[in-house]
């Protein structure tokens, strides 16, 4: 017995290391705080993109102890100073967000308290907070109170949960799979195709719909194709619209598609991961008319609310359809099986134990109030116009007037094939890296894409971007 106690005590001495004292915590906090402050205060000076590989040796885990100082040095040189800087306002590629500081503080508290946000029983407060955020989103998008929702890790998992509910509601399985049809835009996000494979619907028929000149779904054709499919004995079951495509930020005609979905009894899914929160702006609100017809909806707070990566959201009207795959009971969960006053996040998601994501959204919204978030969205809309005006003056061709803050442009080179010219231009832009822009293909044409959604993108950032683009344009002209 004594030797057992001795052994425990010996181990305790070692494991105690994992529980820093007040003084040690203060010292660690101070170093992290200093690092974070230095990062934020110098962020503007960092290039938005550094094309460099990470040195593996500096990041390899080995089992000995290291000082935080030493670790932060490697973190800085290998992680912070390489690749794309998503926190930078000069990140104008893909879909940025920025990552506001108060959300990081929410994450800190979520980790320290380590609340169990999967079950109401375990943390009624954490689950209520998350459900209140979902209720707020239901209100914004005119969803009924009875709808269920989940704060996911991002838009991909949110889409996965929504499509799973659609599959289960329409019982798309066995022989039905190959006869079933889904309708969507060729510009729908690729995570939808991934989700279909994951949930066993790889073999459904996917009809890529025709788009108009603004890259929006042509709804007249849609009804025709559905009728044709019905005539041929197929099983149309879902139509997917985007409220802000990734390529061009286009918002599909949501009302008209909703009408068609209703007429043909289809599940109506809308992916508003990028565009959703623009519904909060007076000038764009009307473009979202009809979003309330959706059976399921995806919105990404780590895009439109500028939160750090790691938070998406899904809303679904049919609770039963969601519960079919996600609600499960097990003997070891019997204590949790009391009738909960709130929906358990674990019943709306593949996750059981989950990060307590609500706090990183709730805290910033409550500390700052909603107004600066809306002002920031409006600011991004105007900066998009500002950027396009400047590009036009500089001799660039512009894609059509965007619905939101994603747009594209290219240089109309006369001397050399436009695609080849603009590809080279993007190479120079990436090699420069001060401001980061990505590229895409629109109807086979190589174009440069700008996505203005970082909370830190300001008028001065756009001026810097123009300066850099003109410099790279000169280099490209010299090259050819
Ligand atoms: C970003 C995005 C996604 C994917 O979301 P993640 O958060 O990256 O997983 C899906 N759809 C659209 C329209 C997006 O913009």
CSV table of C-alpha atoms and ligand atoms in Angstrom, one decimal:
chain,number,residue,atom,x,y,z
A,1,UNK,CA,0.0,0.0,0.0
A,2,UNK,CA,2.7,2.4,1.0
A,3,UNK,CA,4.6,1.8,-2.1
A,4,UNK,CA,1.4,2.5,-4.1
A,5,UNK,CA,1.0,5.9,-2.4
A,6,UNK,CA,4.7,6.6,-2.9
A,7,UNK,CA,4.4,5.8,-6.6
A,8,UNK,CA,1.4,8.1,-6.9
A,9,UNK,CA,3.2,10.9,-5.1
A,10,UNK,CA,6.2,10.5,-7.3
A,11,UNK,CA,4.1,10.7,-10.4
A,12,UNK,CA,2.2,13.7,-9.0
A,13,UNK,CA,5.4,15.6,-8.7
A,14,UNK,CA,6.1,15.2,-12.4
A,15,UNK,CA,2.5,15.7,-13.6
A,16,UNK,CA,2.2,18.8,-11.6
A,17,UNK,CA,4.2,20.5,-14.3
A,18,UNK,CA,1.0,20.6,-16.4
A,19,UNK,CA,-0.6,22.9,-13.8
A,20,UNK,CA,1.4,26.1,-13.8
A,21,UNK,CA,1.2,28.2,-10.6
A,22,UNK,CA,-0.2,31.7,-10.6
A,23,UNK,CA,3.3,33.2,-11.0
A,24,UNK,CA,4.1,30.9,-13.9
A,25,UNK,CA,0.8,31.6,-15.5
A,26,UNK,CA,1.5,35.3,-15.3
A,27,UNK,CA,4.8,34.9,-16.9
A,28,UNK,CA,3.4,32.8,-19.7
A,29,UNK,CA,0.5,35.2,-20.2
A,30,UNK,CA,2.9,38.1,-20.4
A,31,UNK,CA,5.0,36.6,-23.1
A,32,UNK,CA,1.9,35.6,-25.2
A,33,UNK,CA,0.4,39.0,-24.7
A,34,UNK,CA,3.6,40.7,-25.8
A,35,UNK,CA,3.8,38.5,-28.8
A,36,UNK,CA,0.2,39.1,-29.8
A,37,UNK,CA,0.5,42.9,-29.3
A,38,UNK,CA,3.7,43.0,-31.4
A,39,UNK,CA,2.0,40.9,-34.1
A,40,UNK,CA,-1.0,43.2,-34.3
A,41,UNK,CA,0.9,46.4,-34.1
A,42,UNK,CA,3.2,45.4,-36.9
A,43,UNK,CA,0.6,43.6,-39.0
A,44,UNK,CA,0.3,46.3,-41.6
A,45,UNK,CA,4.1,46.1,-42.3
A,46,UNK,CA,4.0,42.3,-43.0
A,47,UNK,CA,3.5,41.3,-46.6
A,48,UNK,CA,0.2,39.5,-47.1
A,49,UNK,CA,1.9,36.6,-48.8
A,50,UNK,CA,5.4,35.1,-48.5
A,51,UNK,CA,6.1,32.3,-50.9
A,52,UNK,CA,8.4,30.2,-48.7
A,53,UNK,CA,8.5,26.7,-47.3
A,54,UNK,CA,8.5,26.1,-43.6
A,55,UNK,CA,11.6,24.6,-42.1
A,56,UNK,CA,10.5,21.2,-40.8
A,57,UNK,CA,13.3,20.9,-38.1
A,58,UNK,CA,12.1,24.0,-36.4
A,59,UNK,CA,8.6,22.7,-36.0
A,60,UNK,CA,9.3,19.0,-35.2
A,61,UNK,CA,8.0,17.8,-31.9
A,62,UNK,CA,10.5,16.2,-29.6
A,63,UNK,CA,9.7,15.1,-26.1
A,64,UNK,CA,12.0,17.3,-24.1
A,65,UNK,CA,11.2,20.7,-22.6
A,66,UNK,CA,11.6,24.0,-24.3
A,67,UNK,CA,11.1,27.6,-23.1
A,68,UNK,CA,8.2,29.5,-24.4
A,69,UNK,CA,10.6,32.2,-25.7
A,70,UNK,CA,12.3,29.7,-27.9
A,71,UNK,CA,9.0,28.3,-29.1
A,72,UNK,CA,7.7,31.7,-30.0
A,73,UNK,CA,10.8,32.4,-32.0
A,74,UNK,CA,10.2,29.4,-34.2
A,75,UNK,CA,6.4,30.0,-34.3
A,76,UNK,CA,7.2,33.5,-35.6
A,77,UNK,CA,9.7,32.6,-38.2
A,78,UNK,CA,8.0,29.5,-39.6
A,79,UNK,CA,4.3,30.1,-39.1
A,80,UNK,CA,3.7,33.8,-38.8
A,81,UNK,CA,6.2,35.0,-41.4
A,82,UNK,CA,5.4,32.4,-44.2
A,83,UNK,CA,2.4,31.8,-46.4
A,84,UNK,CA,-0.8,33.9,-46.6
A,85,UNK,CA,-1.5,36.3,-43.7
A,86,UNK,CA,-5.2,35.8,-43.1
A,87,UNK,CA,-5.2,38.4,-40.3
A,88,UNK,CA,-3.9,41.0,-42.7
A,89,UNK,CA,-6.1,43.6,-44.3
A,90,UNK,CA,-4.0,43.1,-47.4
A,91,UNK,CA,-5.4,39.6,-47.8
A,92,UNK,CA,-7.8,40.1,-50.7
A,93,UNK,CA,-7.7,36.5,-52.0
A,94,UNK,CA,-10.1,33.6,-51.5
A,95,UNK,CA,-12.6,34.8,-48.8
A,96,UNK,CA,-10.8,36.6,-46.0
A,97,UNK,CA,-12.3,37.6,-42.7
A,98,UNK,CA,-9.5,38.9,-40.5
A,99,UNK,CA,-10.1,37.6,-37.1
A,100,UNK,CA,-11.1,40.1,-34.5
A,101,UNK,CA,-9.2,40.3,-31.3
A,102,UNK,CA,-12.1,40.0,-28.9
A,103,UNK,CA,-13.0,36.6,-30.4
A,104,UNK,CA,-9.5,35.4,-29.5
A,105,UNK,CA,-10.3,36.4,-25.9
A,106,UNK,CA,-13.5,34.3,-26.1
A,107,UNK,CA,-11.5,31.3,-27.3
A,108,UNK,CA,-9.1,31.8,-24.4
A,109,UNK,CA,-11.9,31.7,-21.8
A,110,UNK,CA,-13.6,28.8,-23.6
A,111,UNK,CA,-10.4,26.8,-23.3
A,112,UNK,CA,-9.6,27.8,-19.7
A,113,UNK,CA,-13.2,27.0,-18.5
A,114,UNK,CA,-13.4,24.1,-20.9
A,115,UNK,CA,-17.2,24.1,-20.8
A,116,UNK,CA,-18.8,21.0,-22.4
A,117,UNK,CA,-20.9,22.6,-25.1
A,118,UNK,CA,-22.3,19.4,-26.7
A,119,UNK,CA,-25.1,18.8,-24.2
A,120,UNK,CA,-27.4,21.0,-22.3
A,121,UNK,CA,-27.2,18.8,-19.3
A,122,UNK,CA,-23.5,19.3,-19.1
A,123,UNK,CA,-23.4,23.1,-19.6
A,124,UNK,CA,-26.9,24.6,-19.8
A,125,UNK,CA,-25.3,28.1,-20.0
A,126,UNK,CA,-22.9,27.3,-22.9
A,127,UNK,CA,-25.6,25.5,-24.9
A,128,UNK,CA,-28.1,28.3,-24.2
A,129,UNK,CA,-25.6,30.8,-25.4
A,130,UNK,CA,-24.9,28.9,-28.6
A,131,UNK,CA,-28.6,28.4,-29.2
A,132,UNK,CA,-29.3,32.1,-28.6
A,133,UNK,CA,-26.8,32.9,-31.3
A,134,UNK,CA,-28.6,30.5,-33.6
A,135,UNK,CA,-31.9,32.1,-32.7
A,136,UNK,CA,-30.5,35.5,-33.6
A,137,UNK,CA,-29.5,34.1,-37.0
A,138,UNK,CA,-32.9,32.5,-37.5
A,139,UNK,CA,-34.4,36.0,-36.9
A,140,UNK,CA,-32.0,37.7,-39.4
A,141,UNK,CA,-32.9,35.2,-42.1
A,142,UNK,CA,-36.6,34.9,-41.3
A,143,UNK,CA,-36.4,31.3,-40.3
A,144,UNK,CA,-39.1,29.9,-37.9
A,145,UNK,CA,-38.3,29.5,-34.2
A,146,UNK,CA,-38.7,25.8,-34.5
A,147,UNK,CA,-35.8,25.5,-36.9
A,148,UNK,CA,-32.7,23.8,-35.5
A,149,UNK,CA,-29.1,24.9,-36.0
A,150,UNK,CA,-25.5,24.3,-35.2
A,151,UNK,CA,-22.3,26.3,-34.8
A,152,UNK,CA,-19.9,24.2,-36.9
A,153,UNK,CA,-16.2,24.4,-37.5
A,154,UNK,CA,-16.9,26.1,-40.8
A,155,UNK,CA,-19.0,26.2,-44.0
A,156,UNK,CA,-18.0,22.8,-45.2
A,157,UNK,CA,-19.3,20.9,-42.2
A,158,UNK,CA,-22.4,23.1,-42.1
A,159,UNK,CA,-23.1,22.1,-45.7
A,160,UNK,CA,-22.5,18.5,-44.9
A,161,UNK,CA,-25.1,18.6,-42.1
A,162,UNK,CA,-27.6,20.3,-44.3
A,163,UNK,CA,-27.2,17.9,-47.2
A,164,UNK,CA,-27.4,14.9,-44.9
A,165,UNK,CA,-30.8,16.2,-43.6
A,166,UNK,CA,-32.0,16.6,-47.2
A,167,UNK,CA,-30.9,13.0,-48.0
A,168,UNK,CA,-32.7,11.6,-44.9
A,169,UNK,CA,-35.9,13.6,-45.4
A,170,UNK,CA,-36.2,12.3,-49.0
A,171,UNK,CA,-34.8,8.9,-48.0
A,172,UNK,CA,-32.3,8.9,-50.8
A,173,UNK,CA,-30.8,5.4,-50.4
A,174,UNK,CA,-30.4,2.1,-52.2
A,175,UNK,CA,-32.0,2.1,-55.7
A,176,UNK,CA,-33.2,5.6,-55.3
A,177,UNK,CA,-29.7,7.1,-55.4
A,178,UNK,CA,-29.0,6.7,-59.1
A,179,UNK,CA,-32.4,8.0,-60.1
A,180,UNK,CA,-32.2,11.1,-57.8
A,181,UNK,CA,-31.3,14.5,-59.2
A,182,UNK,CA,-29.7,17.6,-57.6
A,183,UNK,CA,-29.7,21.0,-59.3
A,184,UNK,CA,-27.0,23.5,-58.7
A,185,UNK,CA,-24.8,26.2,-60.2
A,186,UNK,CA,-21.4,25.2,-61.7
A,187,UNK,CA,-20.1,27.9,-59.4
A,188,UNK,CA,-21.4,26.2,-56.2
A,189,UNK,CA,-18.7,25.7,-53.7
A,190,UNK,CA,-16.7,22.5,-54.1
A,191,UNK,CA,-17.4,21.5,-50.5
A,192,UNK,CA,-21.0,20.5,-51.7
A,193,UNK,CA,-19.5,18.0,-54.1
A,194,UNK,CA,-17.3,16.7,-51.3
A,195,UNK,CA,-20.3,16.4,-49.0
A,196,UNK,CA,-22.3,14.4,-51.5
A,197,UNK,CA,-19.4,11.9,-51.7
A,198,UNK,CA,-19.1,11.7,-48.0
A,199,UNK,CA,-22.8,11.0,-47.4
A,200,UNK,CA,-23.0,8.3,-50.0
A,201,UNK,CA,-24.6,10.4,-52.8
A,202,UNK,CA,-21.7,10.3,-55.2
A,203,UNK,CA,-23.9,8.6,-57.8
A,204,UNK,CA,-26.9,10.9,-57.8
A,205,UNK,CA,-27.3,12.9,-60.9
A,206,UNK,CA,-25.9,16.4,-60.6
A,207,UNK,CA,-27.3,18.9,-63.1
A,208,UNK,CA,-25.1,21.9,-63.4
A,209,UNK,CA,-27.4,24.8,-64.4
A,210,UNK,CA,-27.0,27.4,-67.0
A,211,UNK,CA,-25.9,30.8,-65.7
A,212,UNK,CA,-26.7,34.3,-66.9
A,213,UNK,CA,-24.1,37.0,-67.6
A,214,UNK,CA,-23.9,37.8,-63.9
A,215,UNK,CA,-23.1,34.2,-63.1
A,216,UNK,CA,-26.6,33.6,-61.6
A,217,UNK,CA,-28.7,30.6,-62.1
A,218,UNK,CA,-31.1,31.0,-65.1
A,219,UNK,CA,-34.4,30.0,-63.5
A,220,UNK,CA,-36.5,29.5,-66.6
A,221,UNK,CA,-34.2,26.7,-67.7
A,222,UNK,CA,-34.3,25.2,-64.3
A,223,UNK,CA,-38.1,24.5,-64.3
A,224,UNK,CA,-37.8,23.0,-67.8
A,225,UNK,CA,-35.0,20.6,-66.8
A,226,UNK,CA,-36.8,19.4,-63.7
A,227,UNK,CA,-39.9,18.7,-65.8
A,228,UNK,CA,-37.8,16.8,-68.4
A,229,UNK,CA,-36.2,14.7,-65.6
A,230,UNK,CA,-39.6,13.9,-64.1
A,231,UNK,CA,-40.8,12.8,-67.5
A,232,UNK,CA,-37.8,10.5,-67.8
A,233,UNK,CA,-38.8,8.8,-64.5
A,234,UNK,CA,-36.0,10.4,-62.5
A,235,UNK,CA,-36.4,11.7,-58.9
A,236,UNK,CA,-35.5,15.4,-58.6
A,237,UNK,CA,-35.1,16.0,-54.8
A,238,UNK,CA,-32.9,19.0,-54.1
A,239,UNK,CA,-32.0,22.4,-55.6
A,240,UNK,CA,-29.0,24.3,-54.2
A,241,UNK,CA,-28.6,28.1,-54.5
A,242,UNK,CA,-25.7,30.3,-53.5
A,243,UNK,CA,-26.1,33.7,-51.7
A,244,UNK,CA,-22.6,34.9,-52.7
A,245,UNK,CA,-20.6,32.4,-54.9
A,246,UNK,CA,-17.0,32.1,-54.1
A,247,UNK,CA,-15.9,32.9,-57.7
A,248,UNK,CA,-17.8,36.1,-58.2
A,249,UNK,CA,-19.9,36.7,-55.1
A,250,UNK,CA,-23.1,36.3,-57.2
A,251,UNK,CA,-26.4,35.9,-55.4
A,252,UNK,CA,-28.7,33.5,-57.2
A,253,UNK,CA,-32.4,34.6,-57.7
A,254,UNK,CA,-33.4,33.2,-54.3
A,255,UNK,CA,-37.2,33.8,-54.5
A,256,UNK,CA,-37.6,32.4,-58.0
A,257,UNK,CA,-35.6,29.3,-57.1
A,258,UNK,CA,-37.6,28.9,-53.9
A,259,UNK,CA,-40.8,29.0,-55.9
A,260,UNK,CA,-39.6,26.3,-58.2
A,261,UNK,CA,-38.5,24.2,-55.2
A,262,UNK,CA,-41.9,24.5,-53.7
A,263,UNK,CA,-43.7,23.7,-56.9
A,264,UNK,CA,-41.7,20.5,-57.5
A,265,UNK,CA,-41.4,19.6,-53.8
A,266,UNK,CA,-37.7,19.8,-53.7
A,267,UNK,CA,-35.4,20.4,-50.7
A,268,UNK,CA,-34.2,23.9,-51.0
A,269,UNK,CA,-30.6,24.5,-49.8
A,270,UNK,CA,-28.9,27.8,-49.8
A,271,UNK,CA,-25.2,28.2,-49.3
A,272,UNK,CA,-24.6,31.7,-47.9
A,273,UNK,CA,-21.3,31.0,-46.3
A,274,UNK,CA,-19.6,34.0,-47.8
A,275,UNK,CA,-22.5,36.4,-48.4
A,276,UNK,CA,-25.0,35.7,-45.7
A,277,UNK,CA,-24.3,38.5,-43.2
A,278,UNK,CA,-24.6,41.2,-45.9
A,279,UNK,CA,-28.3,40.8,-45.3
A,280,UNK,CA,-27.6,43.1,-42.3
A,281,UNK,CA,-26.9,46.0,-44.7
A,282,UNK,CA,-29.6,48.2,-45.9
A,283,UNK,CA,-28.3,48.4,-49.5
A,284,UNK,CA,-28.1,44.6,-50.0
A,285,UNK,CA,-30.9,43.3,-48.0
A,286,UNK,CA,-33.2,43.1,-51.0
A,287,UNK,CA,-30.9,40.7,-52.8
A,288,UNK,CA,-31.6,38.2,-50.0
A,289,UNK,CA,-35.3,38.2,-50.5
A,290,UNK,CA,-36.5,34.6,-50.7
A,291,UNK,CA,-33.7,33.2,-48.4
A,292,UNK,CA,-36.5,32.4,-45.9
A,293,UNK,CA,-37.8,29.8,-48.3
A,294,UNK,CA,-34.8,27.6,-47.8
A,295,UNK,CA,-35.1,24.3,-46.0
A,296,UNK,CA,-31.5,24.6,-45.0
A,297,UNK,CA,-29.1,27.5,-44.9
A,298,UNK,CA,-25.3,27.9,-44.3
A,299,UNK,CA,-23.6,31.0,-43.0
A,300,UNK,CA,-20.0,31.5,-42.0
A,301,UNK,CA,-19.3,33.8,-39.1
A,302,UNK,CA,-15.6,33.3,-39.8
A,303,UNK,CA,-16.2,35.2,-43.0
A,304,UNK,CA,-19.0,37.8,-42.7
A,305,UNK,CA,-18.6,38.5,-39.0
A,306,UNK,CA,-14.7,38.6,-39.3
A,307,UNK,CA,-14.2,36.0,-36.6
A,308,UNK,CA,-11.1,33.8,-36.6
A,309,UNK,CA,-11.2,30.6,-38.6
A,310,UNK,CA,-13.2,27.8,-37.0
A,311,UNK,CA,-16.8,28.9,-36.9
A,312,UNK,CA,-19.6,28.3,-39.4
A,313,UNK,CA,-23.3,27.9,-38.9
A,314,UNK,CA,-26.2,25.9,-40.3
A,315,UNK,CA,-29.9,26.4,-39.9
A,316,UNK,CA,-32.4,23.7,-40.9
A,317,UNK,CA,-36.2,23.8,-40.6
A,318,UNK,CA,-37.0,20.1,-40.4
A,319,UNK,CA,-35.7,18.9,-37.0
A,320,UNK,CA,-36.8,15.3,-37.6
A,321,UNK,CA,-34.7,15.2,-40.8
A,322,UNK,CA,-31.6,16.4,-38.8
A,323,UNK,CA,-32.2,14.1,-35.9
A,324,UNK,CA,-32.5,11.0,-38.2
A,325,UNK,CA,-28.7,10.9,-38.6
A,326,UNK,CA,-27.4,13.0,-35.7
A,327,UNK,CA,-29.5,12.2,-32.7
A,328,UNK,CA,-28.4,9.1,-30.9
A,329,UNK,CA,-28.6,7.6,-27.5
A,330,UNK,CA,-26.1,5.2,-25.9
A,331,UNK,CA,-26.1,3.6,-22.5
A,332,UNK,CA,-23.1,5.5,-21.3
A,333,UNK,CA,-25.1,8.7,-22.1
A,334,UNK,CA,-28.1,7.8,-19.9
A,335,UNK,CA,-27.6,10.5,-17.4
A,336,UNK,CA,-27.8,13.1,-20.2
A,337,UNK,CA,-31.0,11.7,-21.5
A,338,UNK,CA,-33.2,13.9,-19.4
A,339,UNK,CA,-35.6,16.0,-21.5
A,340,UNK,CA,-33.4,19.0,-22.2
A,341,UNK,CA,-34.8,22.5,-22.1
A,342,UNK,CA,-32.7,23.2,-25.2
A,343,UNK,CA,-31.7,21.4,-28.3
A,344,UNK,CA,-28.4,19.6,-27.7
A,345,UNK,CA,-25.7,20.7,-30.2
A,346,UNK,CA,-24.6,17.0,-30.3
A,347,UNK,CA,-28.0,16.1,-31.8
A,348,UNK,CA,-27.5,18.4,-34.8
A,349,UNK,CA,-23.9,17.6,-35.7
A,350,UNK,CA,-21.6,14.6,-36.2
A,351,UNK,CA,-19.6,16.0,-33.2
A,352,UNK,CA,-20.3,14.9,-29.7
A,353,UNK,CA,-17.5,16.7,-27.8
A,354,UNK,CA,-17.0,20.0,-29.5
A,355,UNK,CA,-15.1,23.2,-29.1
A,356,UNK,CA,-17.2,25.8,-27.2
A,357,UNK,CA,-17.4,28.0,-30.3
A,358,UNK,CA,-20.3,30.1,-29.1
A,359,UNK,CA,-18.1,32.3,-26.8
A,360,UNK,CA,-15.8,33.5,-29.6
A,361,UNK,CA,-18.9,34.8,-31.4
A,362,UNK,CA,-21.0,36.0,-28.4
A,363,UNK,CA,-18.3,37.9,-26.7
A,364,UNK,CA,-17.4,40.2,-29.7
A,365,UNK,CA,-21.0,40.7,-30.6
A,366,UNK,CA,-21.8,41.7,-27.1
A,367,UNK,CA,-18.7,43.8,-26.4
A,368,UNK,CA,-18.9,45.8,-29.6
A,369,UNK,CA,-22.6,45.7,-30.3
A,370,UNK,CA,-23.8,45.0,-33.8
A,371,UNK,CA,-23.3,48.4,-35.3
A,372,UNK,CA,-19.5,48.3,-36.1
A,373,UNK,CA,-20.0,44.9,-37.7
A,374,UNK,CA,-22.6,46.3,-40.1
A,375,UNK,CA,-20.5,49.4,-40.7
A,376,UNK,CA,-17.6,47.2,-41.6
A,377,UNK,CA,-19.7,45.2,-44.1
A,378,UNK,CA,-20.9,48.5,-45.6
A,379,UNK,CA,-17.3,49.7,-45.7
A,380,UNK,CA,-16.3,46.6,-47.7
A,381,UNK,CA,-19.0,47.2,-50.2
A,382,UNK,CA,-17.8,50.7,-50.9
A,383,UNK,CA,-14.2,49.7,-50.9
A,384,UNK,CA,-15.1,47.2,-53.7
A,385,UNK,CA,-16.5,50.1,-55.8
A,386,UNK,CA,-13.4,52.2,-54.9
A,387,UNK,CA,-11.0,49.4,-56.0
A,388,UNK,CA,-12.9,48.8,-59.3
A,389,UNK,CA,-12.9,52.5,-60.1
A,390,UNK,CA,-9.1,52.7,-59.6
A,391,UNK,CA,-8.5,49.6,-61.7
A,392,UNK,CA,-10.6,51.0,-64.5
A,393,UNK,CA,-8.6,54.2,-64.5
A,394,UNK,CA,-5.4,52.1,-64.6
A,395,UNK,CA,-6.6,50.4,-67.8
A,396,UNK,CA,-7.9,47.1,-66.5
A,397,UNK,CA,-11.1,45.4,-67.8
A,398,UNK,CA,-13.6,44.6,-65.0
A,399,UNK,CA,-16.0,41.8,-64.6
A,400,UNK,CA,-19.7,42.7,-64.2
A,401,UNK,CA,-20.7,44.9,-61.3
A,402,UNK,CA,-20.7,42.6,-58.3
A,403,UNK,CA,-23.5,41.9,-55.9
A,404,UNK,CA,-21.2,42.0,-52.9
A,405,UNK,CA,-17.5,42.3,-52.5
A,406,UNK,CA,-16.0,39.7,-54.8
A,407,UNK,CA,-15.1,40.8,-58.2
A,408,UNK,CA,-12.6,40.1,-61.0
A,409,UNK,CA,-10.5,42.0,-63.5
A,410,UNK,CA,-7.9,41.4,-66.1
A,411,UNK,CA,-5.5,43.3,-68.2
A,412,UNK,CA,-6.5,43.6,-71.9
A,413,UNK,CA,-3.1,42.9,-73.4
A,414,UNK,CA,-3.0,43.4,-77.1
A,415,UNK,CA,0.5,42.1,-77.7
A,416,UNK,CA,0.1,38.7,-76.2
A,417,UNK,CA,-2.7,36.2,-75.4
A,418,UNK,CA,-4.7,37.7,-72.5
A,419,UNK,CA,-4.7,34.5,-70.5
A,420,UNK,CA,-1.0,34.1,-70.7
A,421,UNK,CA,-0.4,37.7,-69.9
A,422,UNK,CA,-2.7,37.7,-66.8
A,423,UNK,CA,-1.2,34.4,-65.5
A,424,UNK,CA,2.2,36.0,-65.6
A,425,UNK,CA,0.8,39.1,-63.9
A,426,UNK,CA,-0.5,37.0,-61.1
A,427,UNK,CA,2.9,35.3,-60.8
A,428,UNK,CA,4.5,38.7,-60.3
A,429,UNK,CA,1.7,39.7,-57.8
A,430,UNK,CA,2.4,36.6,-55.7
A,431,UNK,CA,6.1,37.0,-55.9
A,432,UNK,CA,5.7,40.6,-54.6
A,433,UNK,CA,3.2,39.5,-52.0
A,434,UNK,CA,2.7,42.8,-50.3
A,435,UNK,CA,-1.1,42.5,-51.1
A,436,UNK,CA,-2.5,39.0,-51.8
A,437,UNK,CA,-4.9,38.4,-54.6
A,438,UNK,CA,-6.0,35.1,-56.1
A,439,UNK,CA,-7.1,34.1,-59.6
A,440,UNK,CA,-9.8,32.0,-61.1
A,441,UNK,CA,-11.3,31.1,-64.5
A,442,UNK,CA,-14.6,32.6,-65.6
A,443,UNK,CA,-16.0,30.9,-68.7
A,444,UNK,CA,-12.5,29.6,-69.5
A,445,UNK,CA,-11.0,33.1,-69.1
A,446,UNK,CA,-8.1,33.6,-66.7
A,447,UNK,CA,-9.0,36.5,-64.4
A,448,UNK,CA,-7.6,38.0,-61.2
A,449,UNK,CA,-10.0,37.9,-58.3
A,450,UNK,CA,-10.4,40.3,-55.5
A,451,UNK,CA,-12.4,39.5,-52.3
A,452,UNK,CA,-12.7,42.3,-49.9
A,453,UNK,CA,-13.9,41.0,-46.6
A,454,UNK,CA,-11.1,41.4,-44.1
A,455,UNK,CA,-12.1,43.6,-41.2
A,456,UNK,CA,-8.7,45.3,-41.5
A,457,UNK,CA,-9.0,46.2,-45.2
A,458,UNK,CA,-9.2,50.0,-45.4
A,459,UNK,CA,-9.1,52.6,-48.1
A,460,UNK,CA,-5.3,52.9,-47.6
A,461,UNK,CA,-5.0,49.1,-48.2
A,462,UNK,CA,-6.7,49.5,-51.6
A,463,UNK,CA,-4.3,52.3,-52.5
A,464,UNK,CA,-1.4,50.1,-51.6
A,465,UNK,CA,-2.9,47.3,-53.7
A,466,UNK,CA,-3.3,49.5,-56.7
A,467,UNK,CA,0.3,50.7,-56.3
A,468,UNK,CA,1.5,47.1,-56.2
A,469,UNK,CA,-0.6,45.9,-59.1
A,470,UNK,CA,0.7,48.7,-61.3
A,471,UNK,CA,4.3,47.8,-60.4
A,472,UNK,CA,3.6,44.2,-61.3
A,473,UNK,CA,1.9,45.3,-64.5
A,474,UNK,CA,5.1,47.1,-65.5
A,475,UNK,CA,7.1,44.0,-64.7
A,476,UNK,CA,4.8,41.8,-66.8
A,477,UNK,CA,4.9,44.2,-69.8
A,478,UNK,CA,8.7,44.2,-69.6
A,479,UNK,CA,8.7,40.4,-69.4
A,480,UNK,CA,6.9,40.0,-72.7
B,1,LIG,C1,-16.0,29.4,-47.8
B,1,LIG,C2,-17.2,28.8,-48.4
B,1,LIG,C3,-17.5,27.5,-48.1
B,1,LIG,C4,-16.7,26.6,-47.3
B,1,LIG,O1,-16.6,27.0,-46.0
B,1,LIG,P1,-15.4,26.7,-45.0
B,1,LIG,O2,-15.7,27.5,-43.9
B,1,LIG,O3,-14.2,27.1,-45.8
B,1,LIG,O4,-15.4,25.2,-44.7
B,1,LIG,C5,-18.7,27.0,-48.7
B,1,LIG,N1,-19.4,27.8,-49.5
B,1,LIG,C6,-19.1,29.0,-49.8
B,1,LIG,C7,-20.0,29.8,-50.7
B,1,LIG,C8,-18.0,29.6,-49.2
B,1,LIG,O5,-17.6,30.9,-49.5
